[in-house]
PDB file of C-alpha atoms and ligand atoms in Angstrom:
ATOM      1  CA  MET H 906      -7.794  20.602   8.299  1.00 43.00           C
ATOM      2  CA  SER H 907      -5.200  20.210   5.610  1.00 46.00           C
ATOM      3  CA  VAL H 908      -1.467  20.226   6.228  1.00 46.00           C
ATOM      4  CA  PRO H 909       0.571  22.761   4.216  1.00 49.00           C
ATOM      5  CA  SER H 910       2.269  20.807   1.467  1.00 68.00           C
ATOM      6  CA  SER H 911       5.508  22.643   0.727  1.00 93.00           C
ATOM      7  CA  THR H 912       7.463  19.956   2.595  1.00 97.00           C
ATOM      8  CA  VAL H 913       7.248  16.213   3.209  1.00 98.00           C
ATOM      9  CA  GLN H 914       7.764  14.535   6.596  1.00 98.00           C
ATOM     10  CA  THR H 915      10.918  12.399   6.451  1.00 98.00           C
ATOM     11  CA  THR H 916      13.184  10.641   8.932  1.00 98.00           C
ATOM     12  CA  LEU H 917      15.359  13.775   8.723  1.00 98.00           C
ATOM     13  CA  GLY H 918      12.428  16.106   9.447  1.00 97.00           C
ATOM     14  CA  PRO H 919      10.326  18.107   6.983  1.00 97.00           C
ATOM     15  CA  LEU H 920      12.084  18.570   3.620  1.00 98.00           C
ATOM     16  CA  PRO H 921      11.228  20.558   0.464  1.00 97.00           C
ATOM     17  CA  PRO H 922      11.272  18.890  -2.983  1.00 98.00           C
ATOM     18  CA  SER H 923      14.719  20.376  -3.708  1.00 97.00           C
ATOM     19  CA  ALA H 924      16.208  18.169  -0.939  1.00 98.00           C
ATOM     20  CA  LEU H 925      14.741  14.904  -2.240  1.00 98.00           C
ATOM     21  CA  GLY H 926      16.876  14.207  -5.319  1.00 98.00           C
ATOM     22  CA  ARG H 927      16.266  10.990  -7.235  1.00 98.00           C
ATOM     23  CA  ILE H 928      13.559   9.036  -5.463  1.00 98.00           C
ATOM     24  CA  ASN H 929      13.230   5.268  -4.969  1.00 98.00           C
ATOM     25  CA  ALA H 930       9.432   5.062  -4.868  1.00 98.00           C
ATOM     26  CA  HIS H 931       9.059   1.577  -3.354  1.00 98.00           C
ATOM     27  CA  GLU H 932      11.687   0.064  -1.106  1.00 98.00           C
ATOM     28  CA  HIS H 933      12.227  -1.952   2.067  1.00 98.00           C
ATOM     29  CA  LEU H 934      15.100  -0.999   4.369  1.00 98.00           C
ATOM     30  CA  ILE H 935      13.964  -2.777   7.520  1.00 98.00           C
ATOM     31  CA  ILE H 936      11.674  -5.759   8.010  1.00 97.00           C
ATOM     32  CA  ASP H 937      12.051  -6.550  11.680  1.00 96.00           C
ATOM     33  CA  GLY H 938       9.823  -9.300  13.019  1.00 89.00           C
ATOM     34  CA  GLY H 939       6.122  -9.881  12.622  1.00 90.00           C
ATOM     35  CA  TYR H 940       4.375 -12.764  10.920  1.00 92.00           C
ATOM     36  CA  THR H 941       6.040 -11.651   7.662  1.00 92.00           C
ATOM     37  CA  VAL H 942       9.406 -13.095   8.637  1.00 94.00           C
ATOM     38  CA  VAL H 943       7.958 -16.167  10.335  1.00 92.00           C
ATOM     39  CA  LYS H 944       6.306 -17.013   7.045  1.00 91.00           C
ATOM     40  CA  GLU H 945       9.346 -16.201   4.894  1.00 95.00           C
ATOM     41  CA  PRO H 946      12.732 -15.892   6.647  1.00 96.00           C
ATOM     42  CA  ASP H 947      14.291 -14.359   3.501  1.00 97.00           C
ATOM     43  CA  PHE H 948      12.197 -11.213   4.204  1.00 97.00           C
ATOM     44  CA  ARG H 949      14.032 -10.590   7.501  1.00 97.00           C
ATOM     45  CA  LEU H 950      15.965  -7.334   6.947  1.00 97.00           C
ATOM     46  CA  ASP H 951      16.685  -6.500  10.581  1.00 97.00           C
ATOM     47  CA  SER H 952      20.272  -5.243  10.493  1.00 98.00           C
ATOM     48  CA  VAL H 953      20.883  -1.495  10.719  1.00 98.00           C
ATOM     49  CA  GLU H 954      24.527  -2.042   9.675  1.00 98.00           C
ATOM     50  CA  LYS H 955      23.580  -3.878   6.495  1.00 98.00           C
ATOM     51  CA  GLY H 956      20.909  -1.271   5.808  1.00 98.00           C
ATOM     52  CA  ILE H 957      23.561   1.438   6.083  1.00 98.00           C
ATOM     53  CA  GLU H 958      25.804  -0.493   3.687  1.00 98.00           C
ATOM     54  CA  GLU H 959      23.095  -0.820   1.011  1.00 98.00           C
ATOM     55  CA  VAL H 960      21.803   2.750   1.398  1.00 98.00           C
ATOM     56  CA  THR H 961      25.367   4.091   1.205  1.00 98.00           C
ATOM     57  CA  SER H 962      25.738   2.369  -2.192  1.00 98.00           C
ATOM     58  CA  TRP H 963      22.423   3.918  -3.262  1.00 98.00           C
ATOM     59  CA  ARG H 964      23.574   7.395  -2.200  1.00 98.00           C
ATOM     60  CA  GLU H 965      26.999   7.013  -3.850  1.00 98.00           C
ATOM     61  CA  ALA H 966      25.276   6.021  -7.105  1.00 98.00           C
ATOM     62  CA  GLY H 967      23.325   9.304  -6.991  1.00 98.00           C
ATOM     63  CA  GLY H 968      20.186   8.244  -5.117  1.00 98.00           C
ATOM     64  CA  GLY H 969      18.082  10.493  -2.875  1.00 98.00           C
ATOM     65  CA  LEU H 970      14.873   9.940  -0.916  1.00 98.00           C
ATOM     66  CA  ILE H 971      13.761   6.356  -0.283  1.00 99.00           C
ATOM     67  CA  VAL H 972      10.088   5.490   0.209  1.00 98.00           C
ATOM     68  CA  ASP H 973       9.988   2.613   2.705  1.00 98.00           C
ATOM     69  CA  THR H 974       6.857   0.540   2.238  1.00 98.00           C
ATOM     70  CA  MET H 975       6.606  -1.746   5.287  1.00 97.00           C
ATOM     71  CA  PRO H 976       3.764  -0.403   7.452  1.00 97.00           C
ATOM     72  CA  PHE H 977       3.010  -1.185  11.099  1.00 95.00           C
ATOM     73  CA  GLY H 978       2.368  -4.713  12.292  1.00 93.00           C
ATOM     74  CA  CYS H 979       4.411  -6.546   9.681  1.00 92.00           C
ATOM     75  CA  GLY H 980       7.998  -5.618  10.480  1.00 95.00           C
ATOM     76  CA  ARG H 981       8.206  -1.820  10.595  1.00 98.00           C
ATOM     77  CA  ASN H 982      10.821  -0.408  12.971  1.00 98.00           C
ATOM     78  CA  VAL H 983      10.790   3.375  12.828  1.00 98.00           C
ATOM     79  CA  ASP H 984      13.853   3.792  15.067  1.00 98.00           C
ATOM     80  CA  LYS H 985      15.963   1.526  12.848  1.00 98.00           C
ATOM     81  CA  LEU H 986      14.792   3.407   9.735  1.00 98.00           C
ATOM     82  CA  GLU H 987      15.815   6.650  11.402  1.00 98.00           C
ATOM     83  CA  ARG H 988      19.242   5.266  12.348  1.00 98.00           C
ATOM     84  CA  ILE H 989      19.953   4.134   8.772  1.00 98.00           C
ATOM     85  CA  SER H 990      18.772   7.497   7.473  1.00 98.00           C
ATOM     86  CA  ARG H 991      20.867   9.576   9.902  1.00 98.00           C
ATOM     87  CA  ALA H 992      23.990   7.494   9.290  1.00 98.00           C
ATOM     88  CA  THR H 993      23.738   7.848   5.502  1.00 98.00           C
ATOM     89  CA  GLY H 994      22.128  11.281   5.172  1.00 98.00           C
ATOM     90  CA  VAL H 995      19.467   9.715   2.923  1.00 98.00           C
ATOM     91  CA  PRO H 996      15.930  10.797   3.900  1.00 98.00           C
ATOM     92  CA  VAL H 997      13.340   8.028   4.217  1.00 98.00           C
ATOM     93  CA  LEU H 998       9.539   8.168   4.156  1.00 98.00           C
ATOM     94  CA  VAL H 999       7.870   6.053   6.831  1.00 98.00           C
ATOM     95  CA  PRO H1000       4.530   4.446   5.927  1.00 98.00           C
ATOM     96  CA  SER H1001       1.373   4.083   7.955  1.00 98.00           C
ATOM     97  CA  GLY H1002      -1.354   1.643   6.939  1.00 98.00           C
ATOM     98  CA  PHE H1003      -1.435  -1.972   5.871  1.00 98.00           C
ATOM     99  CA  GLN H1004       0.327  -4.632   3.827  1.00 96.00           C
ATOM    100  CA  LYS H1005      -1.699  -7.426   2.307  1.00 94.00           C
ATOM    101  CA  ALA H1006      -3.656  -9.392   4.886  1.00 93.00           C
ATOM    102  CA  SER H1007      -1.607 -12.572   4.432  1.00 93.00           C
ATOM    103  CA  TYR H1008       1.317 -10.843   6.238  1.00 95.00           C
ATOM    104  CA  TYR H1009      -0.694 -10.657   9.476  1.00 95.00           C
ATOM    105  CA  LEU H1010      -2.204 -13.339  11.697  1.00 93.00           C
ATOM    106  CA  PRO H1011      -5.826 -13.906  10.676  1.00 94.00           C
ATOM    107  CA  ASP H1012      -7.150 -12.396  13.933  1.00 94.00           C
ATOM    108  CA  HIS H1013      -5.361  -9.037  13.462  1.00 95.00           C
ATOM    109  CA  TRP H1014      -7.422  -6.050  14.682  1.00 96.00           C
ATOM    110  CA  GLN H1015      -7.670  -4.626  11.141  1.00 97.00           C
ATOM    111  CA  HIS H1016     -10.447  -7.158  10.542  1.00 97.00           C
ATOM    112  CA  ARG H1017     -12.458  -6.061  13.625  1.00 97.00           C
ATOM    113  CA  PHE H1018     -12.137  -2.278  14.012  1.00 98.00           C
ATOM    114  CA  ASP H1019     -14.373  -0.007  11.934  1.00 98.00           C
ATOM    115  CA  ALA H1020     -13.127   2.442   9.303  1.00 98.00           C
ATOM    116  CA  GLN H1021     -13.458   5.510  11.538  1.00 98.00           C
ATOM    117  CA  THR H1022     -11.460   3.921  14.373  1.00 98.00           C
ATOM    118  CA  ILE H1023      -8.731   2.818  11.961  1.00 98.00           C
ATOM    119  CA  ALA H1024      -8.672   6.244  10.305  1.00 98.00           C
ATOM    120  CA  GLU H1025      -7.963   7.865  13.682  1.00 98.00           C
ATOM    121  CA  LEU H1026      -4.969   5.551  14.202  1.00 98.00           C
ATOM    122  CA  LEU H1027      -3.654   6.472  10.735  1.00 98.00           C
ATOM    123  CA  ILE H1028      -4.217  10.209  11.237  1.00 98.00           C
ATOM    124  CA  ASP H1029      -2.312  10.159  14.546  1.00 98.00           C
ATOM    125  CA  GLU H1030       0.681   8.504  12.839  1.00 98.00           C
ATOM    126  CA  LEU H1031       0.573  11.128  10.059  1.00 98.00           C
ATOM    127  CA  LEU H1032       0.200  14.171  12.310  1.00 98.00           C
ATOM    128  CA  LEU H1033       1.841  13.162  15.603  1.00 98.00           C
ATOM    129  CA  GLY H1034       4.371  10.418  14.874  1.00 98.00           C
ATOM    130  CA  ALA H1035       4.714   6.743  14.013  1.00 98.00           C
ATOM    131  CA  ASP H1036       4.016   4.370  16.920  1.00 98.00           C
ATOM    132  CA  ARG H1037       7.201   2.535  17.902  1.00 98.00           C
ATOM    133  CA  ASN H1038       5.008  -0.344  19.081  1.00 97.00           C
ATOM    134  CA  ASN H1039       3.257  -0.525  15.702  1.00 97.00           C
ATOM    135  CA  TYR H1040      -0.198  -0.536  17.342  1.00 97.00           C
ATOM    136  CA  ASP H1041       0.598  -4.056  18.554  1.00 94.00           C
ATOM    137  CA  ALA H1042       0.853  -3.135  22.245  1.00 95.00           C
ATOM    138  CA  PRO H1043      -1.438  -1.530  24.870  1.00 96.00           C
ATOM    139  CA  ILE H1044       1.052   1.367  25.091  1.00 97.00           C
ATOM    140  CA  ILE H1045       1.507   3.878  22.271  1.00 98.00           C
ATOM    141  CA  ASP H1046       5.024   5.327  22.065  1.00 98.00           C
ATOM    142  CA  ARG H1047       5.264   7.888  19.284  1.00 98.00           C
ATOM    143  CA  SER H1048       8.489   8.608  17.436  1.00 98.00           C
ATOM    144  CA  GLU H1049       9.314  12.191  16.485  1.00 97.00           C
ATOM    145  CA  VAL H1050       9.184  10.865  12.932  1.00 98.00           C
ATOM    146  CA  ARG H1051       5.764  11.170  11.326  1.00 98.00           C
ATOM    147  CA  ALA H1052       4.391   8.782   8.747  1.00 98.00           C
ATOM    148  CA  ALA H1053       4.177  10.413   5.303  1.00 98.00           C
ATOM    149  CA  PHE H1054       1.602   8.287   3.486  1.00 98.00           C
ATOM    150  CA  VAL H1055      -0.946   5.508   3.906  1.00 98.00           C
ATOM    151  CA  LYS H1056      -0.474   2.069   2.363  1.00 98.00           C
ATOM    152  CA  VAL H1057      -3.308  -0.262   1.402  1.00 98.00           C
ATOM    153  CA  ALA H1058      -3.086  -3.582  -0.441  1.00 98.00           C
ATOM    154  CA  GLY H1059      -5.147  -5.503  -2.951  1.00 97.00           C
ATOM    155  CA  ASP H1060      -5.033  -9.257  -3.428  1.00 97.00           C
ATOM    156  CA  TYR H1061      -4.724 -11.331  -6.594  1.00 97.00           C
ATOM    157  CA  GLN H1062      -7.747 -10.416  -8.760  1.00 97.00           C
ATOM    158  CA  VAL H1063      -9.895  -9.538  -5.733  1.00 97.00           C
ATOM    159  CA  VAL H1064     -10.519  -6.729  -3.258  1.00 97.00           C
ATOM    160  CA  THR H1065     -11.662  -8.207   0.049  1.00 97.00           C
ATOM    161  CA  ALA H1066     -14.202  -6.705   2.463  1.00 97.00           C
ATOM    162  CA  THR H1067     -11.375  -5.799   4.866  1.00 98.00           C
ATOM    163  CA  THR H1068      -9.462  -4.005   2.100  1.00 98.00           C
ATOM    164  CA  ARG H1069     -12.611  -2.034   1.151  1.00 98.00           C
ATOM    165  CA  LYS H1070     -12.915  -0.926   4.766  1.00 98.00           C
ATOM    166  CA  LEU H1071      -9.213  -0.008   4.967  1.00 98.00           C
ATOM    167  CA  ILE H1072      -9.642   2.059   1.783  1.00 98.00           C
ATOM    168  CA  LEU H1073     -12.484   3.979   3.477  1.00 98.00           C
ATOM    169  CA  ALA H1074     -10.138   4.588   6.422  1.00 98.00           C
ATOM    170  CA  ALA H1075      -7.410   5.774   4.038  1.00 98.00           C
ATOM    171  CA  GLY H1076      -9.931   8.167   2.460  1.00 98.00           C
ATOM    172  CA  LEU H1077     -10.824   9.634   5.860  1.00 98.00           C
ATOM    173  CA  ALA H1078      -7.110  10.008   6.677  1.00 98.00           C
ATOM    174  CA  HIS H1079      -6.471  11.686   3.322  1.00 98.00           C
ATOM    175  CA  ALA H1080      -9.372  14.115   3.870  1.00 98.00           C
ATOM    176  CA  GLN H1081      -7.945  15.112   7.238  1.00 98.00           C
ATOM    177  CA  THR H1082      -4.236  15.274   6.379  1.00 98.00           C
ATOM    178  CA  GLY H1083      -3.846  15.557   2.592  1.00 97.00           C
ATOM    179  CA  MET H1084      -1.387  12.639   2.653  1.00 98.00           C
ATOM    180  CA  PRO H1085      -1.040  10.383  -0.405  1.00 98.00           C
ATOM    181  CA  VAL H1086      -1.894   6.695  -0.688  1.00 98.00           C
ATOM    182  CA  LEU H1087       0.418   3.908  -1.866  1.00 98.00           C
ATOM    183  CA  VAL H1088      -1.299   0.746  -3.106  1.00 98.00           C
ATOM    184  CA  HIS H1089       0.205  -2.741  -3.266  1.00 98.00           C
ATOM    185  CA  THR H1090      -1.340  -4.486  -6.258  1.00 98.00           C
ATOM    186  CA  GLU H1091      -0.838  -8.216  -6.532  1.00 98.00           C
ATOM    187  CA  MET H1092       0.859  -8.565  -9.924  1.00 97.00           C
ATOM    188  CA  GLY H1093      -0.942  -5.467 -11.178  1.00 97.00           C
ATOM    189  CA  THR H1094      -4.381  -7.068 -10.832  1.00 98.00           C
ATOM    190  CA  ALA H1095      -7.552  -5.345  -9.564  1.00 98.00           C
ATOM    191  CA  ALA H1096      -5.866  -1.979 -10.122  1.00 98.00           C
ATOM    192  CA  GLU H1097      -8.907  -0.321 -11.697  1.00 98.00           C
ATOM    193  CA  GLU H1098     -11.194  -1.538  -8.934  1.00 98.00           C
ATOM    194  CA  LEU H1099      -8.755  -0.351  -6.247  1.00 98.00           C
ATOM    195  CA  LEU H1100      -8.530   3.064  -7.930  1.00 98.00           C
ATOM    196  CA  ASP H1101     -12.351   3.249  -8.202  1.00 98.00           C
ATOM    197  CA  LEU H1102     -12.693   2.484  -4.497  1.00 98.00           C
ATOM    198  CA  LEU H1103     -10.060   5.049  -3.510  1.00 98.00           C
ATOM    199  CA  GLU H1104     -11.656   7.697  -5.696  1.00 98.00           C
ATOM    200  CA  GLY H1105     -15.037   6.850  -4.142  1.00 98.00           C
ATOM    201  CA  ALA H1106     -13.435   7.282  -0.710  1.00 98.00           C
ATOM    202  CA  GLY H1107     -12.323  10.794  -1.679  1.00 98.00           C
ATOM    203  CA  VAL H1108      -8.688  10.212  -2.667  1.00 98.00           C
ATOM    204  CA  PRO H1109      -7.973  11.857  -6.045  1.00 98.00           C
ATOM    205  CA  PRO H1110      -6.221   9.427  -8.448  1.00 98.00           C
ATOM    206  CA  ALA H1111      -3.350  11.922  -8.715  1.00 98.00           C
ATOM    207  CA  ARG H1112      -2.526  11.182  -5.056  1.00 98.00           C
ATOM    208  CA  VAL H1113      -2.492   7.407  -5.592  1.00 98.00           C
ATOM    209  CA  MET H1114       0.575   5.298  -6.442  1.00 98.00           C
ATOM    210  CA  LEU H1115      -0.317   1.882  -7.872  1.00 98.00           C
ATOM    211  CA  CYS H1116       2.676  -0.387  -7.175  1.00 98.00           C
ATOM    212  CA  HIS H1117       4.123  -3.397  -9.008  1.00 98.00           C
ATOM    213  CA  MET H1118       2.177  -2.555 -12.173  1.00 98.00           C
ATOM    214  CA  ASP H1119       4.984  -3.831 -14.428  1.00 98.00           C
ATOM    215  CA  ARG H1120       4.227  -7.371 -13.264  1.00 97.00           C
ATOM    216  CA  ASN H1121       1.251  -6.974 -15.585  1.00 97.00           C
ATOM    217  CA  PRO H1122       2.950  -5.002 -18.399  1.00 98.00           C
ATOM    218  CA  ASP H1123      -0.255  -4.335 -20.330  1.00 98.00           C
ATOM    219  CA  PRO H1124       0.045  -0.938 -22.054  1.00 98.00           C
ATOM    220  CA  SER H1125      -3.662  -0.372 -22.630  1.00 98.00           C
ATOM    221  CA  LEU H1126      -4.432  -0.979 -18.946  1.00 98.00           C
ATOM    222  CA  HIS H1127      -1.596   1.335 -17.927  1.00 98.00           C
ATOM    223  CA  VAL H1128      -2.792   4.074 -20.304  1.00 98.00           C
ATOM    224  CA  ARG H1129      -6.320   3.865 -18.857  1.00 98.00           C
ATOM    225  CA  LEU H1130      -4.970   4.244 -15.317  1.00 98.00           C
ATOM    226  CA  ALA H1131      -2.608   7.070 -16.295  1.00 98.00           C
ATOM    227  CA  LEU H1132      -5.415   8.935 -18.084  1.00 98.00           C
ATOM    228  CA  ARG H1133      -7.275   8.993 -14.760  1.00 98.00           C
ATOM    229  CA  GLY H1134      -4.214  10.614 -13.183  1.00 98.00           C
ATOM    230  CA  ALA H1135      -2.861   7.722 -11.111  1.00 98.00           C
ATOM    231  CA  TYR H1136       0.893   7.165 -10.717  1.00 99.00           C
ATOM    232  CA  LEU H1137       2.202   3.759 -11.848  1.00 98.00           C
ATOM    233  CA  GLU H1138       5.185   2.299 -10.011  1.00 98.00           C
ATOM    234  CA  TYR H1139       7.494  -0.198 -11.750  1.00 98.00           C
ATOM    235  CA  ASP H1140      10.021  -2.338  -9.882  1.00 98.00           C
ATOM    236  CA  THR H1141      11.118  -5.393 -11.843  1.00 98.00           C
ATOM    237  CA  PRO H1142      14.583  -4.123 -12.966  1.00 97.00           C
ATOM    238  CA  GLY H1143      17.209  -6.636 -11.883  1.00 95.00           C
ATOM    239  CA  ARG H1144      14.579  -9.074 -10.655  1.00 94.00           C
ATOM    240  CA  ILE H1145      14.740 -11.294 -13.669  1.00 93.00           C
ATOM    241  CA  LYS H1146      12.564 -13.996 -12.127  1.00 93.00           C
ATOM    242  CA  TYR H1147       9.611 -11.709 -12.882  1.00 94.00           C
ATOM    243  CA  GLN H1148      10.553 -10.756 -16.432  1.00 95.00           C
ATOM    244  CA  PRO H1149      13.551  -9.717 -18.550  1.00 97.00           C
ATOM    245  CA  GLU H1150      14.252  -5.968 -18.538  1.00 97.00           C
ATOM    246  CA  PRO H1151      13.403  -5.331 -22.217  1.00 97.00           C
ATOM    247  CA  VAL H1152       9.730  -5.933 -21.366  1.00 97.00           C
ATOM    248  CA  LEU H1153       9.798  -3.012 -18.935  1.00 98.00           C
ATOM    249  CA  LEU H1154      11.916  -0.817 -21.221  1.00 98.00           C
ATOM    250  CA  ARG H1155       9.394  -1.288 -24.054  1.00 98.00           C
ATOM    251  CA  LEU H1156       6.483  -0.576 -21.708  1.00 98.00           C
ATOM    252  CA  MET H1157       8.106   2.629 -20.435  1.00 98.00           C
ATOM    253  CA  ARG H1158       8.905   3.812 -23.963  1.00 98.00           C
ATOM    254  CA  GLU H1159       5.327   3.100 -25.039  1.00 98.00           C
ATOM    255  CA  MET H1160       3.885   4.953 -22.038  1.00 98.00           C
ATOM    256  CA  ILE H1161       6.142   7.967 -22.603  1.00 98.00           C
ATOM    257  CA  ASP H1162       5.387   8.084 -26.334  1.00 98.00           C
ATOM    258  CA  ALA H1163       1.657   7.955 -25.512  1.00 98.00           C
ATOM    259  CA  GLY H1164       2.118  11.085 -23.368  1.00 98.00           C
ATOM    260  CA  HIS H1165       2.156   9.473 -19.912  1.00 98.00           C
ATOM    261  CA  GLY H1166       5.799   9.957 -18.934  1.00 98.00           C
ATOM    262  CA  ASP H1167       4.507  12.175 -16.117  1.00 98.00           C
ATOM    263  CA  ARG H1168       2.835   9.207 -14.359  1.00 98.00           C
ATOM    264  CA  LEU H1169       5.730   6.710 -14.104  1.00 98.00           C
ATOM    265  CA  LEU H1170       7.789   5.927 -10.981  1.00 98.00           C
ATOM    266  CA  LEU H1171      10.621   3.481 -10.315  1.00 98.00           C
ATOM    267  CA  GLY H1172      11.248   1.491  -7.154  1.00 98.00           C
ATOM    268  CA  GLY H1173      13.645  -1.273  -6.146  1.00 98.00           C
ATOM    269  CA  ASP H1174      11.383  -3.359  -3.874  1.00 98.00           C
ATOM    270  CA  THR H1175      14.450  -5.318  -2.761  1.00 98.00           C
ATOM    271  CA  ALA H1176      12.601  -6.830   0.197  1.00 97.00           C
ATOM    272  CA  ARG H1177      14.714  -9.963   0.584  1.00 97.00           C
ATOM    273  CA  ARG H1178      18.116 -10.821   2.029  1.00 97.00           C
ATOM    274  CA  SER H1179      18.778 -12.621  -1.246  1.00 97.00           C
ATOM    275  CA  TYR H1180      18.431  -9.249  -3.097  1.00 98.00           C
ATOM    276  CA  TRP H1181      21.010  -7.416  -0.948  1.00 98.00           C
ATOM    277  CA  ARG H1182      24.733  -7.588  -1.611  1.00 97.00           C
ATOM    278  CA  ALA H1183      25.266  -6.838   2.096  1.00 98.00           C
ATOM    279  CA  TYR H1184      23.754 -10.265   2.828  1.00 97.00           C
ATOM    280  CA  GLY H1185      25.612 -11.969  -0.032  1.00 97.00           C
ATOM    281  CA  GLY H1186      22.790 -11.664  -2.592  1.00 97.00           C
ATOM    282  CA  GLY H1187      21.971  -9.481  -5.571  1.00 97.00           C
ATOM    283  CA  PRO H1188      21.368  -7.257  -7.501  1.00 97.00           C
ATOM    284  CA  GLY H1189      21.595  -4.849  -4.514  1.00 98.00           C
ATOM    285  CA  LEU H1190      19.437  -1.936  -3.415  1.00 98.00           C
ATOM    286  CA  ASP H1191      21.359   0.519  -5.614  1.00 98.00           C
ATOM    287  CA  TYR H1192      20.825  -1.500  -8.824  1.00 98.00           C
ATOM    288  CA  ILE H1193      17.982   0.600 -10.245  1.00 98.00           C
ATOM    289  CA  ILE H1194      20.152   3.709 -10.165  1.00 98.00           C
ATOM    290  CA  SER H1195      23.680   2.344 -10.592  1.00 97.00           C
ATOM    291  CA  VAL H1196      22.863  -0.057 -13.447  1.00 98.00           C
ATOM    292  CA  PHE H1197      19.294   0.279 -14.737  1.00 98.00           C
ATOM    293  CA  ASP H1198      19.420   4.088 -15.003  1.00 98.00           C
ATOM    294  CA  GLN H1199      22.532   3.761 -17.185  1.00 98.00           C
ATOM    295  CA  ARG H1200      20.782   1.213 -19.351  1.00 98.00           C
ATOM    296  CA  MET H1201      17.807   3.547 -19.831  1.00 98.00           C
ATOM    297  CA  ARG H1202      20.198   6.327 -20.900  1.00 98.00           C
ATOM    298  CA  ARG H1203      21.973   4.023 -23.358  1.00 98.00           C
ATOM    299  CA  GLU H1204      18.652   2.901 -24.788  1.00 97.00           C
ATOM    300  CA  GLY H1205      17.522   6.429 -25.566  1.00 97.00           C
ATOM    301  CA  PHE H1206      15.612   7.742 -22.568  1.00 98.00           C
ATOM    302  CA  SER H1207      16.284  11.480 -22.365  1.00 98.00           C
ATOM    303  CA  ALA H1208      17.476  13.395 -19.311  1.00 98.00           C
ATOM    304  CA  ALA H1209      14.079  15.107 -19.082  1.00 98.00           C
ATOM    305  CA  GLU H1210      12.238  11.761 -19.219  1.00 98.00           C
ATOM    306  CA  LEU H1211      14.458  10.378 -16.467  1.00 98.00           C
ATOM    307  CA  ASP H1212      14.126  13.508 -14.318  1.00 98.00           C
ATOM    308  CA  ALA H1213      10.349  13.077 -14.471  1.00 98.00           C
ATOM    309  CA  ILE H1214      10.532   9.421 -13.420  1.00 98.00           C
ATOM    310  CA  TRP H1215      13.127   9.898 -10.685  1.00 98.00           C
ATOM    311  CA  HIS H1216      11.983  13.200  -9.217  1.00 98.00           C
ATOM    312  CA  HIS H1217       9.065  15.209 -10.580  1.00 98.00           C
ATOM    313  CA  ASN H1218       6.555  12.340 -10.646  1.00 98.00           C
ATOM    314  CA  PRO H1219       7.099  11.100  -7.067  1.00 98.00           C
ATOM    315  CA  VAL H1220       7.120  14.729  -5.897  1.00 98.00           C
ATOM    316  CA  GLY H1221       3.745  15.126  -7.631  1.00 98.00           C
ATOM    317  CA  TRP H1222       2.371  12.036  -5.846  1.00 98.00           C
ATOM    318  CA  LEU H1223       3.457  13.641  -2.568  1.00 98.00           C
ATOM    319  CA  GLY H1224       1.430  16.727  -3.501  1.00 97.00           C
ATOM    320  CA  LEU H1225       4.467  19.017  -3.620  1.00 95.00           C
ATOM    321  CA  ASN H1226       4.185  20.144  -7.266  1.00 74.00           C
TER     322      ASN H1226
HETATM  323 ZN1  LIG R1083       7.262  -4.003  -1.518  1.00 51.05          ZN
END
């Protein structure tokens, strides 16, 4: 069975591409509990009010759909995502799937269940609704909001046995639902191996988003991945601790000039209190559109190039082109 793909399932219901606007392809609006915030308190984004404040700035700067990337078991709260979305009118995509294993206790069920069992849990979130209890409780309580994609995560330079199994589960879920896959890469490493494994599991590269690739801004690697059809997500703007912005601007220009402007996506990935102005930090969730977009325009990126990055490319990843 394959789901008709003229719309995407958002917190505001199914929407066509024309309602999605400029898309933030990798973001975190709520991180509410889980081992994630025990390990790193700065990750705790639990306030709906502060989420509304940041997403309002994003909308006022011209932003549209936001792809939230915190899956179950590590801080997802589908009801809070829906409240932020309804209050701001900004649609949000809710993920199913898995963050990197270090964000869960080492005895998490992902390490024990087989791929088929895990695939069924993913498929139910994609077709029936995200579990409010995040598959952490003996009771499943489905939201009306369905998950729109499956997340899997690589580690630094390696793909573990558990990740290989989760990729098989993602492949089964893709076969059944047609939903895309979003991949956390650790600093852009192991990206080719992750893409090989996904392709082997039946997910076409053109339905795969490889995230954080600009933390390894290696043009020849990026060209190889783009030639296979994968989407490359960049999210270091404003996060100067990773690298100064000219590195990313040069990479994007090089990718576009090499003919791969149709594979590039931008995300904020502002997953810390210290990144949000609402918590007294910076540069703020709206930065990529209110500041970095302007910089790209000043530095010669054309309207058509920016439309591809902000809209057409993420819409393609969703399978709506
Ligand atoms: Zn992230």
